[in-house]
CSV table of C-alpha atoms and ligand atoms in Angstrom, one decimal:
chain,number,residue,atom,x,y,z
A,1,MET,CA,42.9,5.7,46.9
A,2,PRO,CA,40.5,4.6,49.7
A,3,ILE,CA,38.7,1.5,49.0
A,4,ALA,CA,34.9,1.8,48.6
A,5,ARG,CA,32.5,-1.5,48.1
A,6,ILE,CA,29.0,-1.6,47.4
A,7,LEU,CA,26.4,-4.1,48.6
A,8,ALA,CA,22.9,-4.5,46.4
A,9,ILE,CA,20.1,-5.8,48.4
A,10,GLY,CA,17.1,-7.4,47.0
A,11,ASP,CA,15.8,-11.3,46.5
A,12,GLU,CA,15.2,-9.7,42.5
A,13,LEU,CA,18.4,-9.3,42.2
A,14,VAL,CA,20.1,-12.5,43.3
A,15,LEU,CA,16.9,-14.2,41.4
A,16,GLY,CA,18.0,-12.7,38.5
A,17,ARG,CA,14.6,-10.8,37.8
A,18,THR,CA,16.1,-7.4,38.1
A,19,VAL,CA,19.4,-6.0,36.5
A,20,ASP,CA,21.5,-4.7,39.1
A,21,SER,CA,21.8,-1.2,37.7
A,22,ASN,CA,22.5,0.8,40.8
A,23,SER,CA,26.0,-0.8,41.5
A,24,THR,CA,26.9,0.0,37.8
A,25,PHE,CA,25.7,3.3,38.9
A,26,LEU,CA,27.8,3.5,42.2
A,27,ALA,CA,30.8,1.8,40.9
A,28,ARG,CA,31.5,4.4,38.2
A,29,LEU,CA,30.6,7.4,40.5
A,30,LEU,CA,32.6,6.3,43.0
A,31,GLY,CA,35.6,5.9,40.8
A,32,ASP,CA,34.9,9.2,39.5
A,33,LEU,CA,35.0,10.6,43.0
A,34,GLY,CA,38.7,8.8,43.5
A,35,PHE,CA,37.5,5.8,45.3
A,36,TYR,CA,39.0,2.3,44.3
A,37,VAL,CA,35.9,-0.1,44.6
A,38,ASP,CA,37.1,-3.1,44.6
A,39,GLN,CA,34.1,-5.6,45.1
A,40,VAL,CA,30.4,-5.2,44.6
A,41,ARG,CA,28.2,-7.8,45.9
A,42,GLN,CA,24.7,-9.0,45.9
A,43,SER,CA,22.7,-9.9,48.7
A,44,GLY,CA,18.8,-11.2,49.1
A,45,ASP,CA,16.6,-10.1,51.5
A,46,ASP,CA,17.6,-12.3,54.7
A,47,GLU,CA,18.6,-10.3,57.3
A,48,THR,CA,21.3,-12.4,58.7
A,49,GLY,CA,22.8,-12.5,54.9
A,50,ILE,CA,22.9,-8.9,54.7
A,51,VAL,CA,24.7,-8.9,58.3
A,52,ARG,CA,27.2,-11.2,56.9
A,53,ALA,CA,27.5,-9.4,53.8
A,54,MET,CA,27.9,-5.7,55.4
A,55,ALA,CA,30.8,-7.3,58.1
A,56,ALA,CA,32.8,-8.7,55.3
A,57,LEU,CA,32.6,-5.7,52.9
A,58,ALA,CA,33.8,-3.0,55.8
A,59,GLU,CA,36.9,-5.2,56.1
A,60,GLY,CA,39.8,-3.1,55.6
A,61,ALA,CA,37.2,-0.7,53.4
A,62,SER,CA,36.8,3.5,54.1
A,63,LEU,CA,33.2,3.2,52.6
A,64,VAL,CA,30.4,0.8,52.1
A,65,VAL,CA,27.1,1.9,50.0
A,66,CYS,CA,24.3,-0.1,50.1
A,67,THR,CA,21.1,0.0,48.0
A,68,GLY,CA,17.6,-1.5,48.7
A,69,GLY,CA,15.7,-2.7,51.3
A,70,LEU,CA,14.4,0.2,53.0
A,71,GLY,CA,10.9,0.2,52.0
A,72,PRO,CA,8.2,-0.8,54.6
A,73,THR,CA,7.5,-4.1,54.3
A,74,ALA,CA,8.5,-6.9,56.5
A,75,ASP,CA,11.1,-8.2,53.6
A,76,ASP,CA,12.9,-4.8,54.1
A,77,ARG,CA,15.9,-5.4,56.5
A,78,THR,CA,18.7,-3.4,55.5
A,79,ARG,CA,18.2,-1.0,58.7
A,80,HIS,CA,17.8,-4.2,61.0
A,81,ALA,CA,20.7,-5.7,59.5
A,82,LEU,CA,22.9,-2.3,60.0
A,83,THR,CA,21.4,-2.1,63.7
A,84,ARG,CA,22.8,-5.7,64.4
A,85,LEU,CA,26.0,-5.2,62.7
A,86,LEU,CA,26.6,-2.0,65.1
A,87,GLN,CA,25.0,-3.8,67.9
A,88,ALA,CA,22.9,-0.8,68.5
A,89,GLU,CA,19.3,-0.2,69.2
A,90,LEU,CA,16.8,0.9,66.3
A,91,VAL,CA,15.2,4.4,67.8
A,92,GLU,CA,12.9,6.5,65.5
A,93,SER,CA,14.6,9.7,64.3
A,94,ALA,CA,12.1,12.4,64.5
A,95,PRO,CA,13.3,14.6,61.9
A,96,ALA,CA,13.2,11.4,59.8
A,97,TRP,CA,9.6,10.5,60.7
A,98,ARG,CA,8.6,14.2,59.9
A,99,SER,CA,10.3,14.1,56.4
A,100,ILE,CA,8.2,11.1,55.4
A,101,LYS,CA,4.8,12.5,56.4
A,102,ALA,CA,6.1,15.7,54.2
A,103,ALA,CA,7.0,13.6,51.3
A,104,TRP,CA,3.8,11.6,51.6
A,105,GLY,CA,1.4,14.6,51.7
A,106,GLN,CA,3.3,15.7,48.5
A,107,LEU,CA,2.8,12.7,46.8
A,108,ARG,CA,-1.0,11.9,47.8
A,109,PRO,CA,-2.0,14.9,49.5
A,110,GLY,CA,-5.0,14.4,52.1
A,111,VAL,CA,-4.1,10.9,52.8
A,112,ILE,CA,-2.9,9.7,56.1
A,113,VAL,CA,0.4,7.9,56.3
A,114,PRO,CA,0.1,4.5,57.0
A,115,GLU,CA,1.4,3.3,60.3
A,116,ILE,CA,3.7,0.9,58.8
A,117,ASN,CA,5.6,4.0,57.0
A,118,ARG,CA,6.8,4.4,60.3
A,119,GLN,CA,9.3,1.9,60.1
A,120,GLN,CA,11.0,4.0,57.9
A,121,ALA,CA,11.9,6.2,60.0
A,122,LEU,CA,13.8,3.8,62.2
A,123,ILE,CA,17.5,4.0,62.4
A,124,PRO,CA,20.2,2.8,64.3
A,125,ARG,CA,21.1,4.8,67.6
A,126,GLY,CA,24.0,6.9,67.1
A,127,THR,CA,23.5,7.2,63.1
A,128,THR,CA,22.6,10.0,60.7
A,129,TRP,CA,19.3,10.0,58.5
A,130,LEU,CA,19.8,10.9,55.0
A,131,ALA,CA,16.8,12.9,53.4
A,132,ASN,CA,15.1,11.3,50.1
A,133,ASP,CA,12.9,14.1,48.1
A,134,ARG,CA,12.0,11.9,45.6
A,135,GLY,CA,10.3,9.2,47.5
A,136,THR,CA,9.3,8.1,51.5
A,137,ALA,CA,12.5,5.9,52.2
A,138,PRO,CA,15.4,8.0,54.1
A,139,GLY,CA,18.8,6.8,53.9
A,140,ILE,CA,21.3,6.1,56.8
A,141,LEU,CA,24.8,7.1,57.3
A,142,VAL,CA,27.0,5.8,59.7
A,143,ARG,CA,30.4,7.7,60.0
A,144,GLY,CA,33.1,5.6,61.7
A,145,PRO,CA,36.5,3.8,60.2
A,146,THR,CA,34.3,2.2,57.8
A,147,THR,CA,31.6,4.7,56.6
A,148,PHE,CA,28.3,3.2,55.6
A,149,ILE,CA,25.6,4.6,53.6
A,150,CYS,CA,22.3,2.8,53.0
A,151,LEU,CA,20.2,4.1,50.1
A,152,PRO,CA,16.9,3.0,48.7
A,153,GLY,CA,16.7,0.6,45.8
A,154,VAL,CA,14.5,3.0,43.6
A,155,PRO,CA,17.0,3.7,40.9
A,156,HIS,CA,16.0,7.1,40.6
A,157,GLU,CA,15.9,8.3,44.5
A,158,MET,CA,19.0,6.3,45.1
A,159,LYS,CA,21.1,8.3,42.0
A,160,ALA,CA,19.9,11.6,43.4
A,161,MET,CA,20.5,10.8,47.3
A,162,ALA,CA,24.0,9.0,46.5
A,163,GLU,CA,25.3,12.1,44.2
A,164,ARG,CA,24.3,14.5,47.0
A,165,ALA,CA,25.8,12.5,49.9
A,166,LEU,CA,29.0,11.6,48.2
A,167,ALA,CA,29.4,15.0,47.1
A,168,ARG,CA,29.9,16.0,50.8
A,169,ARG,CA,32.8,13.4,50.5
A,170,LEU,CA,32.2,12.3,54.5
A,171,GLY,CA,35.4,13.5,55.8
A,172,ILE,CA,37.1,10.6,54.0
A,173,THR,CA,40.6,11.4,53.4
A,174,GLY,CA,43.2,10.8,50.6
A,175,LEU,CA,40.5,11.0,48.0
A,176,VAL,CA,42.2,12.6,44.7
A,177,LYS,CA,39.8,13.2,41.5
A,178,PRO,CA,41.5,10.8,39.2
A,179,ALA,CA,42.4,11.6,35.5
A,180,VAL,CA,40.6,9.2,33.0
A,181,THR,CA,42.7,8.6,29.8
A,182,GLU,CA,41.6,6.5,27.0
A,183,VAL,CA,43.6,5.0,24.1
A,184,TYR,CA,41.5,3.5,21.2
A,185,PHE,CA,42.5,1.2,18.5
A,186,SER,CA,41.9,-1.5,16.3
A,187,GLY,CA,42.9,-4.0,13.9
A,188,ILE,CA,44.6,-6.3,16.5
A,189,GLY,CA,43.2,-9.1,18.7
A,190,GLU,CA,42.9,-8.7,22.6
A,191,SER,CA,45.7,-11.4,23.1
A,192,THR,CA,48.2,-9.7,20.6
A,193,ALA,CA,47.1,-6.5,22.8
A,194,GLN,CA,48.1,-8.4,25.9
A,195,GLU,CA,51.7,-9.8,24.4
A,196,ARG,CA,52.5,-6.2,23.8
A,197,ILE,CA,51.4,-4.3,26.5
A,198,GLY,CA,51.0,-6.9,28.8
A,199,ASP,CA,53.4,-5.4,31.3
A,200,LEU,CA,51.8,-2.1,31.3
A,201,PHE,CA,48.8,-3.4,32.7
A,202,THR,CA,48.9,-2.3,36.4
A,203,ALA,CA,45.5,-2.6,38.6
A,204,SER,CA,46.6,0.5,40.3
A,205,ASP,CA,48.6,3.7,39.9
A,206,PRO,CA,47.7,4.0,37.6
A,207,GLN,CA,44.6,1.3,36.6
A,208,VAL,CA,45.0,0.2,33.3
A,209,GLY,CA,41.6,-1.5,31.6
A,210,ILE,CA,41.1,-2.9,28.8
A,211,THR,CA,37.2,-3.4,26.7
A,212,VAL,CA,36.6,-4.9,23.6
A,213,ASN,CA,33.9,-3.3,21.8
A,214,GLU,CA,31.0,-4.9,20.2
A,215,ARG,CA,32.0,-3.1,17.3
A,216,GLY,CA,35.2,-4.6,17.1
A,217,HIS,CA,37.7,-1.8,18.7
A,218,ILE,CA,39.3,-1.9,21.7
A,219,THR,CA,39.6,1.0,24.2
A,220,LEU,CA,42.1,0.8,26.7
A,221,ARG,CA,41.4,3.1,30.2
A,222,VAL,CA,44.3,4.4,32.1
A,223,ILE,CA,42.9,5.7,35.7
A,224,GLY,CA,44.9,7.6,38.1
A,225,ARG,CA,46.4,10.6,38.9
A,226,ARG,CA,46.5,13.1,35.9
A,227,SER,CA,50.4,13.0,35.0
A,228,GLN,CA,51.0,9.1,35.3
A,229,ALA,CA,48.1,8.4,33.7
A,230,GLU,CA,48.9,10.2,30.6
A,231,ALA,CA,52.4,9.6,30.9
A,232,ARG,CA,51.1,5.8,30.7
A,233,ALA,CA,48.4,6.4,27.9
A,234,LEU,CA,51.7,7.5,26.0
A,235,GLU,CA,53.6,4.3,26.7
A,236,LEU,CA,50.6,2.3,25.6
A,237,ALA,CA,50.0,4.4,22.3
A,238,ALA,CA,53.8,4.4,21.7
A,239,ARG,CA,53.4,0.4,21.6
A,240,LEU,CA,50.8,0.0,19.4
A,241,THR,CA,51.0,3.2,17.2
A,242,GLU,CA,50.1,1.4,14.1
A,243,HIS,CA,46.7,0.3,15.3
A,244,VAL,CA,45.6,3.7,17.3
A,245,LEU,CA,42.9,5.6,16.5
A,246,PRO,CA,42.7,9.3,16.7
A,247,GLU,CA,38.7,9.5,18.0
A,248,PRO,CA,36.9,6.9,19.9
A,249,GLY,CA,36.1,4.1,17.3
A,250,LEU,CA,36.4,3.2,13.7
A,251,ALA,CA,33.6,5.1,12.1
A,252,PRO,CA,34.2,8.4,13.7
A,253,SER,CA,38.2,8.3,12.6
A,254,VAL,CA,37.4,7.4,9.1
A,255,VAL,CA,35.3,10.3,8.9
A,256,ALA,CA,37.5,12.5,10.4
A,257,ALA,CA,39.9,11.2,8.0
A,258,LEU,CA,38.1,12.0,4.9
A,259,ASN,CA,36.9,15.4,6.3
A,260,HIS,CA,40.6,16.2,6.9
A,261,ARG,CA,41.1,15.2,2.6
A,262,ALA,CA,37.8,16.7,2.1
A,263,TRP,CA,36.6,13.6,0.6
A,264,THR,CA,33.1,12.0,0.1
A,265,ILE,CA,32.3,8.5,1.0
A,266,ALA,CA,29.5,6.5,-0.2
A,267,VAL,CA,28.5,2.9,0.6
A,268,ALA,CA,27.0,-0.2,-0.9
A,269,GLU,CA,25.4,-2.9,1.5
A,270,SER,CA,24.4,-6.6,0.6
A,271,CYS,CA,24.9,-8.4,3.9
A,272,THR,CA,25.2,-5.6,6.4
A,273,CYS,CA,21.9,-4.1,5.0
A,274,GLY,CA,22.2,-0.6,6.5
A,275,HIS,CA,24.6,-1.3,9.6
A,276,LEU,CA,27.5,0.5,7.8
A,277,THR,CA,25.6,3.3,7.0
A,278,ALA,CA,23.8,3.3,9.9
A,279,GLN,CA,27.2,3.6,11.8
A,280,LEU,CA,28.6,6.5,9.7
A,281,GLY,CA,25.1,8.1,10.2
A,282,ALA,CA,25.1,8.1,13.9
A,283,LEU,CA,27.9,10.6,13.8
A,284,PRO,CA,27.3,14.3,14.2
A,285,GLY,CA,28.7,16.5,11.0
A,286,VAL,CA,28.8,13.1,8.9
A,287,SER,CA,27.0,15.1,6.1
A,288,ALA,CA,30.3,16.9,5.3
A,289,VAL,CA,31.2,13.4,3.8
A,290,LEU,CA,28.6,10.7,3.4
A,291,ARG,CA,26.8,11.3,0.2
A,292,GLY,CA,24.6,8.0,0.7
A,293,GLY,CA,24.0,4.4,0.5
A,294,VAL,CA,22.3,1.5,-1.3
A,295,VAL,CA,21.2,-1.7,0.3
A,296,ALA,CA,21.9,-4.2,-2.4
A,297,TYR,CA,20.1,-6.9,-1.1
A,298,HIS,CA,19.0,-9.1,-4.1
A,299,GLU,CA,20.9,-9.8,-7.1
A,300,THR,CA,19.0,-7.7,-9.7
A,301,VAL,CA,19.3,-4.6,-7.2
A,302,LYS,CA,23.2,-5.2,-7.3
A,303,ARG,CA,23.1,-5.7,-11.5
A,304,GLN,CA,20.5,-2.7,-12.0
A,305,VAL,CA,21.5,-0.1,-9.6
A,306,LEU,CA,25.0,-0.7,-9.1
A,307,GLY,CA,25.7,-2.1,-12.2
A,308,VAL,CA,27.5,-5.6,-11.1
A,309,PRO,CA,27.7,-7.6,-14.7
A,310,ALA,CA,25.3,-10.7,-15.0
A,311,PRO,CA,28.3,-12.8,-16.0
A,312,MET,CA,30.3,-12.0,-13.1
A,313,LEU,CA,27.8,-12.6,-10.9
A,314,ARG,CA,27.0,-16.1,-12.4
A,315,ARG,CA,30.6,-17.1,-12.2
A,316,HIS,CA,31.7,-16.2,-9.0
A,317,GLY,CA,28.4,-15.6,-6.8
A,318,ALA,CA,27.6,-12.6,-4.7
A,319,VAL,CA,30.0,-13.3,-2.1
A,320,SER,CA,33.1,-12.9,-4.1
A,321,ALA,CA,36.1,-10.1,-4.5
A,322,ALA,CA,35.0,-9.8,-8.2
A,323,VAL,CA,31.5,-8.8,-7.2
A,324,VAL,CA,31.9,-7.0,-4.3
A,325,ALA,CA,34.6,-5.0,-6.1
A,326,SER,CA,32.1,-4.1,-8.9
A,327,MET,CA,29.7,-2.7,-5.9
A,328,ALA,CA,32.0,-0.5,-4.5
A,329,GLU,CA,33.1,0.9,-7.5
A,330,GLY,CA,29.2,0.8,-9.2
A,331,VAL,CA,28.4,3.1,-6.1
A,332,ARG,CA,31.3,5.1,-6.0
A,333,LYS,CA,30.2,6.3,-9.6
A,334,LEU,CA,26.4,6.4,-8.7
A,335,PHE,CA,27.3,9.0,-6.2
A,336,ALA,CA,30.7,10.6,-7.4
A,337,THR,CA,32.4,10.4,-4.5
A,338,ASP,CA,36.0,9.9,-3.6
A,339,LEU,CA,35.8,6.8,-1.9
A,340,ALA,CA,33.4,4.1,-1.4
A,341,LEU,CA,32.8,0.9,0.6
A,342,ALA,CA,30.8,-2.6,-0.4
A,343,THR,CA,29.9,-5.5,1.4
A,344,SER,CA,28.8,-9.0,0.3
A,345,GLY,CA,28.6,-12.2,2.9
A,346,VAL,CA,26.6,-14.6,4.5
A,347,ALA,CA,25.2,-13.3,7.6
A,348,GLY,CA,23.5,-16.7,8.6
A,349,PRO,CA,22.1,-18.8,10.1
A,350,ASP,CA,21.5,-20.5,7.1
A,351,GLY,CA,22.5,-20.5,3.4
A,352,GLY,CA,26.3,-21.2,4.1
A,353,SER,CA,28.3,-23.9,2.0
A,354,PRO,CA,31.7,-25.3,2.4
A,355,GLU,CA,33.3,-22.8,0.2
A,356,LYS,CA,31.1,-19.9,1.6
A,357,PRO,CA,30.5,-20.5,5.2
A,358,VAL,CA,28.3,-18.4,7.3
A,359,GLY,CA,30.2,-15.5,8.5
A,360,LEU,CA,32.4,-15.0,5.4
A,361,VAL,CA,32.2,-11.8,4.2
A,362,TRP,CA,33.9,-9.9,1.3
A,363,LEU,CA,34.6,-6.0,1.4
A,364,ALA,CA,36.0,-3.3,-1.2
A,365,CYS,CA,37.2,0.1,-1.0
A,366,ALA,CA,36.9,1.9,-4.2
A,367,THR,CA,38.8,5.1,-4.7
A,368,THR,CA,40.6,7.0,-7.7
A,369,ALA,CA,43.8,4.7,-7.0
A,370,GLY,CA,42.1,1.7,-7.5
A,371,THR,CA,39.8,-0.9,-5.5
A,372,VAL,CA,41.0,-3.0,-2.6
A,373,THR,CA,39.3,-6.2,-1.7
A,374,ARG,CA,39.4,-8.5,1.7
A,375,SER,CA,37.5,-11.1,3.1
A,376,VAL,CA,37.0,-11.9,6.6
A,377,ARG,CA,35.7,-15.0,8.7
A,378,ILE,CA,33.1,-13.6,11.7
A,379,ALA,CA,31.7,-16.2,14.2
A,380,GLY,CA,28.4,-16.1,16.1
A,381,SER,CA,24.9,-14.9,15.3
A,382,ARG,CA,23.4,-13.0,12.4
A,383,GLU,CA,23.2,-9.8,14.0
A,384,ARG,CA,26.9,-10.2,15.1
A,385,VAL,CA,28.3,-10.8,11.7
A,386,GLN,CA,26.4,-7.9,10.4
A,387,ALA,CA,27.6,-5.8,13.0
A,388,ARG,CA,31.3,-6.9,12.7
A,389,ALA,CA,31.2,-6.9,9.1
A,390,ALA,CA,30.3,-3.3,9.3
A,391,SER,CA,33.2,-2.6,11.6
A,392,ALA,CA,35.7,-4.8,9.0
A,393,ALA,CA,34.7,-2.7,6.2
A,394,LEU,CA,35.6,0.7,8.2
A,395,GLN,CA,38.8,-1.1,9.1
A,396,LEU,CA,39.4,-1.5,5.5
A,397,ALA,CA,38.8,1.9,4.6
A,398,TRP,CA,40.8,2.9,7.7
A,399,ASP,CA,43.5,1.1,6.2
A,400,VAL,CA,43.3,2.3,2.8
A,401,LEU,CA,43.2,6.2,3.8
A,402,ASN,CA,46.5,5.4,5.9
A,403,GLY,CA,47.9,3.9,2.6
A,404,ARG,CA,48.4,0.2,4.3
A,405,THR,CA,46.6,-1.6,1.9
A,406,ALA,CA,48.3,-1.1,-1.7
A,407,PRO,CA,45.4,-1.7,-4.4
A,408,GLU,CA,47.3,-4.0,-6.3
A,409,ASN,CA,48.6,-6.5,-3.5
A,410,ALA,CA,45.8,-6.2,-1.4
A,411,ALA,CA,43.2,-8.2,-3.4
A,412,HIS,CA,42.5,-11.9,-2.7
B,1,LIG,P1,12.2,1.4,48.9
B,1,LIG,O1,13.0,2.2,47.9
B,1,LIG,O2,11.1,1.8,48.9
B,1,LIG,O3,13.0,2.0,50.3
B,1,LIG,P2,13.8,-1.0,48.4
B,1,LIG,O4,14.9,-0.1,48.8
B,1,LIG,O5,13.7,-2.3,49.1
B,1,LIG,O6,12.0,-0.1,49.1
B,1,LIG,P3,12.6,-2.2,46.5
B,1,LIG,O7,11.1,-2.2,46.8
B,1,LIG,O8,13.3,-3.8,46.8
B,1,LIG,O9,13.4,-1.2,47.2
B,1,LIG,O10,12.8,-1.8,44.9
B,1,LIG,C1,12.3,-1.0,44.6
B,1,LIG,C2,12.4,-1.1,42.8
B,1,LIG,O11,13.7,-0.4,42.7
B,1,LIG,C3,12.4,-2.3,42.4
B,1,LIG,O12,11.6,-2.0,41.2
B,1,LIG,C4,13.5,-2.8,41.9
B,1,LIG,O13,13.6,-3.4,41.1
B,1,LIG,C5,14.2,-1.7,42.0
B,1,LIG,N1,16.0,-2.1,42.8
B,1,LIG,C6,16.2,-2.3,43.5
B,1,LIG,N2,17.6,-2.4,43.6
B,1,LIG,C7,17.9,-2.6,42.6
B,1,LIG,C8,19.3,-2.1,42.2
B,1,LIG,N3,20.3,-3.0,42.4
B,1,LIG,N4,19.1,-2.1,40.4
B,1,LIG,C9,18.2,-2.0,39.6
B,1,LIG,N5,16.8,-1.9,40.7
B,1,LIG,C10,16.8,-1.9,41.9
B,2,LIG,MG1,13.7,-4.8,48.5
């Protein structure tokens, strides 16, 4: 695969004032087109620094895409840096100047273009200007052993120009639109995954990447030629069979399984306060299976709405196997569903005790076959505990739906 690299230019980027979203966009676009992006760099507005970065990135690359520094002000040095790199001369492009005047006229009818903007028509001799139909700054294209494309920094201008310029592929050969295949799985940690499939993680042909989602599921991404990518994805899935999800994530997999059985679901949430219902509710078509949910935060609600017995609450406390099971059974009865989930835990940051520390969450899944409970310990902020607890509840439902948790031996 031809190598492409990205250079994002701007003091605001290296000073951490602006998130470099242009690089993310470009990396994805270039990857989708069949380039192998192996480096993304940022440079401040210093001209010498930009020249150095451009020279280093050009080494061995088919394409370098730069963004930023094409404005009309003194700190916009990209065109000067490129001119120095090419040891060329900075000359005015007549068509670029005409396009700047036309763009200016459209944006501010009747106002004369300030002389300072004329600078934006300067390009190194022998290079090509690229039209910008959303702003005044034209881009610059240099064809050669390494093709350079310089684009403005304003994200919406940059995106439109990048898509147009790169769609032409600029005579770069060897581009094959890669196939992207994803395998989703859950219920297994990243390090266990590494142990079981580490030898299949190749950097190219096909390229295998792993991403751990905040929701707690893992995505394996295989990028390469279609036949190779598909074969590798099958190999990966075969090694992790029992953990593979049919849909991209736990919630859609659970909903698909419920749909398949024509089962309905209800939810009783204490510590997750709606996160679980929200994860389900985010899915289109969930109305076929989701009956409703109760946020039973206060003990009174657990008792009065879900029917959790007061002595049970007193004896075990709200964060316990007995109470969470009773909550699931209560909400299942209340909404007359086939399956019900419940959560009760210590979301923190305060309220933990030696027996019930922050991050301890009890989960229950009730069906006609009985009720299964499970406890998990989740580290991190309140937000993380809530989000992960919701995912852990979905994992429990997934295990129950797949017959991997027998009611009698799973309670603990
Ligand atoms: P022009 O687009 O006028 O040629 P420029 O290319 O130097 O100028 P700037 O004036 O530096 O662009 O930035 C314009 C806007 O685009 C600013 O709001 C800046 O924060 C934003 N921007 C620049 N580079 C990036 C980047 N890599 N990612 C996200 N936003 C960016
Ligand atoms: Mg800038």
